[in-house]
Coordinates of C-alpha atoms and ligand atoms in Angstrom, one line a residue:
X1 CA 0.0 0.0 0.0
X2 CA 1.4 3.4 -1.1
X3 CA 0.3 6.9 -0.3
X4 CA 2.7 9.2 -2.1
X5 CA 1.1 12.5 -1.2
X6 CA -0.2 12.8 2.3
X7 CA -0.2 15.8 4.7
X8 CA 0.7 13.6 7.8
X9 CA 1.5 16.7 9.9
X10 CA -2.0 18.2 9.4
X11 CA -4.0 15.3 10.8
X12 CA -5.5 16.0 14.3
X13 CA -3.4 13.2 15.7
X14 CA -0.4 12.4 13.4
X15 CA 1.1 9.8 15.9
X16 CA -2.1 7.7 15.7
X17 CA -1.8 7.8 11.9
X18 CA 1.9 6.8 12.1
X19 CA 0.8 3.8 14.3
X20 CA -1.7 2.8 11.7
X21 CA 1.0 3.1 9.0
X22 CA 3.3 0.9 11.0
X23 CA 0.7 -1.7 11.6
X24 CA -0.2 -2.0 8.0
X25 CA 3.2 -1.5 6.4
X26 CA 2.1 1.4 4.3
X27 CA 4.6 3.4 2.3
X28 CA 4.1 7.1 2.7
X29 CA 5.5 10.3 1.3
X30 CA 4.6 12.9 3.9
X31 CA 4.5 16.3 2.1
X32 CA 4.8 19.6 3.9
X33 CA 3.2 22.9 3.1
X34 CA 6.1 25.1 4.5
X35 CA 9.8 24.4 4.9
X36 CA 9.3 25.3 8.6
X37 CA 7.2 22.2 9.0
X38 CA 9.8 19.9 7.5
X39 CA 12.1 19.4 10.4
X40 CA 9.3 18.9 13.0
X41 CA 7.7 16.3 10.7
X42 CA 11.0 14.6 10.1
X43 CA 11.5 14.3 13.9
X44 CA 7.9 12.9 14.3
X45 CA 8.5 10.3 11.7
X46 CA 11.9 9.3 13.2
X47 CA 13.7 6.3 11.6
X48 CA 10.7 4.6 10.0
X49 CA 11.9 3.0 6.8
X50 CA 8.6 3.3 4.9
X51 CA 7.9 6.9 5.5
X52 CA 9.7 9.8 3.8
X53 CA 9.2 13.5 4.4
X54 CA 9.2 15.9 1.5
X55 CA 10.3 19.5 1.8
X56 CA 7.6 21.8 0.5
X57 CA 6.3 25.3 0.0
X58 CA 2.6 25.0 -1.1
X59 CA 1.6 27.5 -3.9
X60 CA -1.5 28.4 -1.8
X61 CA 0.7 29.9 0.9
X62 CA 3.3 31.5 -1.4
X63 CA 1.6 34.9 -1.2
X64 CA 2.2 35.0 2.5
X65 CA 5.4 32.9 2.8
X66 CA 7.4 33.4 -0.3
X67 CA 10.4 34.5 1.7
X68 CA 10.6 31.0 3.1
X69 CA 11.9 29.8 -0.3
X70 CA 15.4 30.6 1.0
X71 CA 14.9 28.3 4.0
X72 CA 13.7 25.5 1.6
X73 CA 16.8 25.9 -0.6
X74 CA 19.0 25.8 2.4
X75 CA 17.5 22.5 3.6
X76 CA 17.4 20.9 0.1
X77 CA 20.8 19.0 0.5
X78 CA 19.2 17.1 3.4
X79 CA 16.4 15.3 1.5
X80 CA 15.7 13.6 -1.8
X81 CA 12.0 14.5 -1.7
X82 CA 10.4 17.9 -2.5
X83 CA 6.7 18.7 -2.1
X84 CA 4.3 20.1 -2.0
X85 CA 5.4 22.7 -4.6
X86 CA 3.9 23.9 -7.8
X87 CA 1.4 26.5 -9.0
X88 CA -2.3 27.2 -8.3
X89 CA -4.2 29.2 -10.9
X90 CA -7.7 28.8 -9.4
X91 CA -9.6 32.1 -8.7
X92 CA -8.6 32.2 -5.0
X93 CA -4.8 32.2 -5.8
X94 CA -4.6 33.6 -9.3
X95 CA -3.5 37.0 -8.0
X96 CA -0.2 35.5 -6.7
X97 CA 0.5 33.4 -9.8
X98 CA 3.5 35.4 -11.1
X99 CA 5.0 35.3 -7.6
X100 CA 4.3 31.6 -7.5
X101 CA 6.1 31.1 -10.8
X102 CA 9.2 32.9 -9.4
X103 CA 9.2 30.8 -6.3
X104 CA 8.5 27.5 -8.1
X105 CA 11.3 28.1 -10.6
X106 CA 13.8 29.1 -7.9
X107 CA 13.1 25.7 -6.3
X108 CA 13.4 23.9 -9.6
X109 CA 16.8 25.7 -10.3
X110 CA 18.0 24.7 -6.9
X111 CA 16.9 21.1 -7.4
X112 CA 18.8 21.0 -10.6
X113 CA 21.9 22.5 -8.9
X114 CA 21.9 19.7 -6.3
X115 CA 21.6 16.9 -8.8
X116 CA 17.8 16.5 -9.0
X117 CA 15.0 15.6 -6.6
X118 CA 11.8 13.6 -6.5
X119 CA 9.1 16.2 -6.6
X120 CA 5.4 16.1 -5.8
X121 CA 3.8 18.9 -7.7
X122 CA 0.5 20.7 -7.5
X123 CA -0.9 22.1 -10.8
X124 CA -4.6 23.0 -10.2
X125 CA -5.7 25.6 -12.7
X126 CA -2.2 26.0 -13.9
X127 CA -1.1 22.8 -15.7
X128 CA 0.3 24.5 -18.7
X129 CA 2.3 27.0 -16.6
X130 CA 3.7 24.1 -14.5
X131 CA 4.8 22.3 -17.7
X132 CA 6.3 25.5 -19.0
X133 CA 8.4 25.8 -15.8
X134 CA 9.4 22.1 -15.9
X135 CA 10.4 22.6 -19.5
X136 CA 12.8 25.4 -18.5
X137 CA 14.3 23.1 -15.8
X138 CA 14.8 19.7 -17.4
X139 CA 17.4 18.6 -14.8
X140 CA 15.3 19.3 -11.8
X141 CA 14.5 15.7 -11.3
X142 CA 11.5 13.3 -11.3
X143 CA 8.3 15.4 -11.5
X144 CA 5.2 13.7 -10.1
X145 CA 2.1 15.6 -10.9
X146 CA -0.3 15.1 -8.0
X147 CA -4.1 15.0 -8.6
X148 CA -3.6 16.2 -12.2
X149 CA -6.7 18.0 -13.4
X150 CA -5.6 19.6 -16.7
X151 CA -6.9 18.9 -20.1
X152 CA -6.2 15.8 -22.1
X153 CA -3.8 17.8 -24.3
X154 CA -1.9 19.0 -21.2
X155 CA -1.8 15.5 -20.0
X156 CA -0.2 14.4 -23.3
X157 CA 2.3 17.1 -23.0
X158 CA 3.2 16.1 -19.4
X159 CA 3.5 12.4 -20.5
X160 CA 5.9 13.5 -23.3
X161 CA 8.1 15.3 -20.8
X162 CA 8.4 12.1 -18.7
X163 CA 6.2 13.3 -15.9
X164 CA 4.8 10.8 -13.3
X165 CA 1.3 11.0 -11.7
X166 CA -0.2 10.3 -8.3
X167 CA -3.9 9.5 -8.3
X168 CA -6.2 9.0 -5.4
X169 CA -9.7 8.0 -4.3
X170 CA -11.0 11.6 -4.4
X171 CA -9.7 12.2 -7.9
X172 CA -11.2 9.0 -9.2
X173 CA -14.7 9.8 -7.9
X174 CA -15.3 12.2 -10.9
X175 CA -15.7 11.0 -14.5
X176 CA -13.1 13.6 -15.6
X177 CA -10.6 12.2 -13.0
X178 CA -11.2 8.7 -14.2
X179 CA -10.8 9.7 -17.8
X180 CA -7.4 11.4 -17.1
X181 CA -6.2 8.5 -14.9
X182 CA -7.1 6.0 -17.6
X183 CA -4.9 7.8 -20.1
X184 CA -1.8 7.9 -17.9
X185 CA 1.1 5.5 -18.6
X186 CA 0.6 2.7 -16.1
X187 CA 4.4 2.5 -15.5
X188 CA 4.4 6.1 -14.2
X189 CA 1.4 6.0 -11.8
X190 CA 1.6 6.1 -8.0
X191 CA -1.3 6.4 -5.5
X192 CA -2.0 9.1 -3.0
X193 CA -4.7 10.4 -0.6
X194 CA -3.9 14.1 -0.3
X195 CA -5.4 13.6 3.2
X196 CA -6.5 14.9 5.6
X197 CA -8.1 17.3 3.1
X198 CA -9.9 14.4 1.3
X199 CA -12.6 12.5 3.1
X200 CA -14.8 9.4 3.2
X201 CA -18.0 10.9 4.5
X202 CA -17.1 12.7 7.8
X203 CA -13.7 11.1 8.2
X204 CA -10.4 12.0 6.6
X205 CA -9.0 9.4 4.2
X206 CA -6.2 7.4 5.7
X207 CA -2.9 6.6 3.9
X208 CA -3.7 2.9 3.8
X209 CA -6.9 3.7 1.8
X210 CA -5.0 5.1 -1.2
X211 CA -5.3 1.9 -3.2
X212 CA -9.1 2.2 -3.1
X213 CA -8.7 4.4 -6.2
X214 CA -7.5 1.4 -8.2
X215 CA -11.0 0.0 -8.3
X216 CA -11.9 3.0 -10.5
X217 CA -9.3 2.0 -13.1
X218 CA -10.1 -1.7 -13.4
X219 CA -12.7 -1.3 -16.1
X220 CA -10.9 1.2 -18.3
X221 CA -7.6 -0.8 -18.1
X222 CA -9.0 -4.3 -18.1
X223 CA -6.6 -5.1 -15.2
X224 CA -7.9 -6.1 -11.8
X225 CA -7.0 -4.0 -8.7
X226 CA -4.7 -6.6 -7.2
X227 CA -2.6 -6.5 -10.4
X228 CA -2.8 -2.7 -10.6
X229 CA -1.5 -2.6 -7.0
X230 CA 1.5 -4.7 -7.9
X231 CA 2.3 -2.3 -10.8
X232 CA 2.1 0.7 -8.5
X233 CA 4.5 -1.1 -6.0
X234 CA 7.0 -1.8 -8.8
X235 CA 6.7 1.9 -9.8
X236 CA 7.5 3.0 -6.3
X237 CA 10.6 0.9 -6.3
X238 CA 11.7 2.5 -9.5
X239 CA 11.1 6.0 -8.2
X240 CA 13.0 5.4 -5.0
X241 CA 16.0 3.8 -6.7
X242 CA 16.3 6.1 -9.7
X243 CA 18.7 8.9 -9.7
X244 CA 16.2 11.7 -10.1
X245 CA 18.5 14.2 -11.9
Ligands
MN301 MN1 -1.8 18.3 -1.1

């Protein structure tokens, strides 16, 4: 079981979630929304082998916290994983889009400089802009577009760049999400929850529920969920072992 984009530090009780992760043997990428949260989350996770903590600066907080990009760049040598980073062009954040691009590209430059990183990238309402930035920084590493919601044409462009994708139960609830996920190359797909922002009824999704989204792909792919799960596990192995630069 793999949750490659989870906001572990934002659950009401992260320790309880970590206990559940340990019990079930779930592999987790715990993304952070500010670099200030990275060290605390790293300490919380401790030496767990299956949990990695990514260093992030979420585009939704860039308007307020753009100066923290310096802190992120300073911490970059300490981790192979970067996220959540990216761009948000939805109405609530469109005003800061140019500042977001400046911050995102500074992070991509720094990732290139240190030899490449595995990156979990947000692209809501800004898929083309994200791809433009990635195109300008081809050595930044392995780009994993989380909860991709662009057009089919943007998806094709992302695929041609070598982007990976992480998909989850909330994304696969919509027809549009299923259509996009069905067109992604299976050897570049990981699973995620984006929890605790995503829910089942009143409860936040849990990292060990990420594979639930695979049921939504069985029909389109003609592959059962057990087999799809094995493919995703193989993919994780490749992402972890690859030299991202
Ligand atoms: Mn997220």
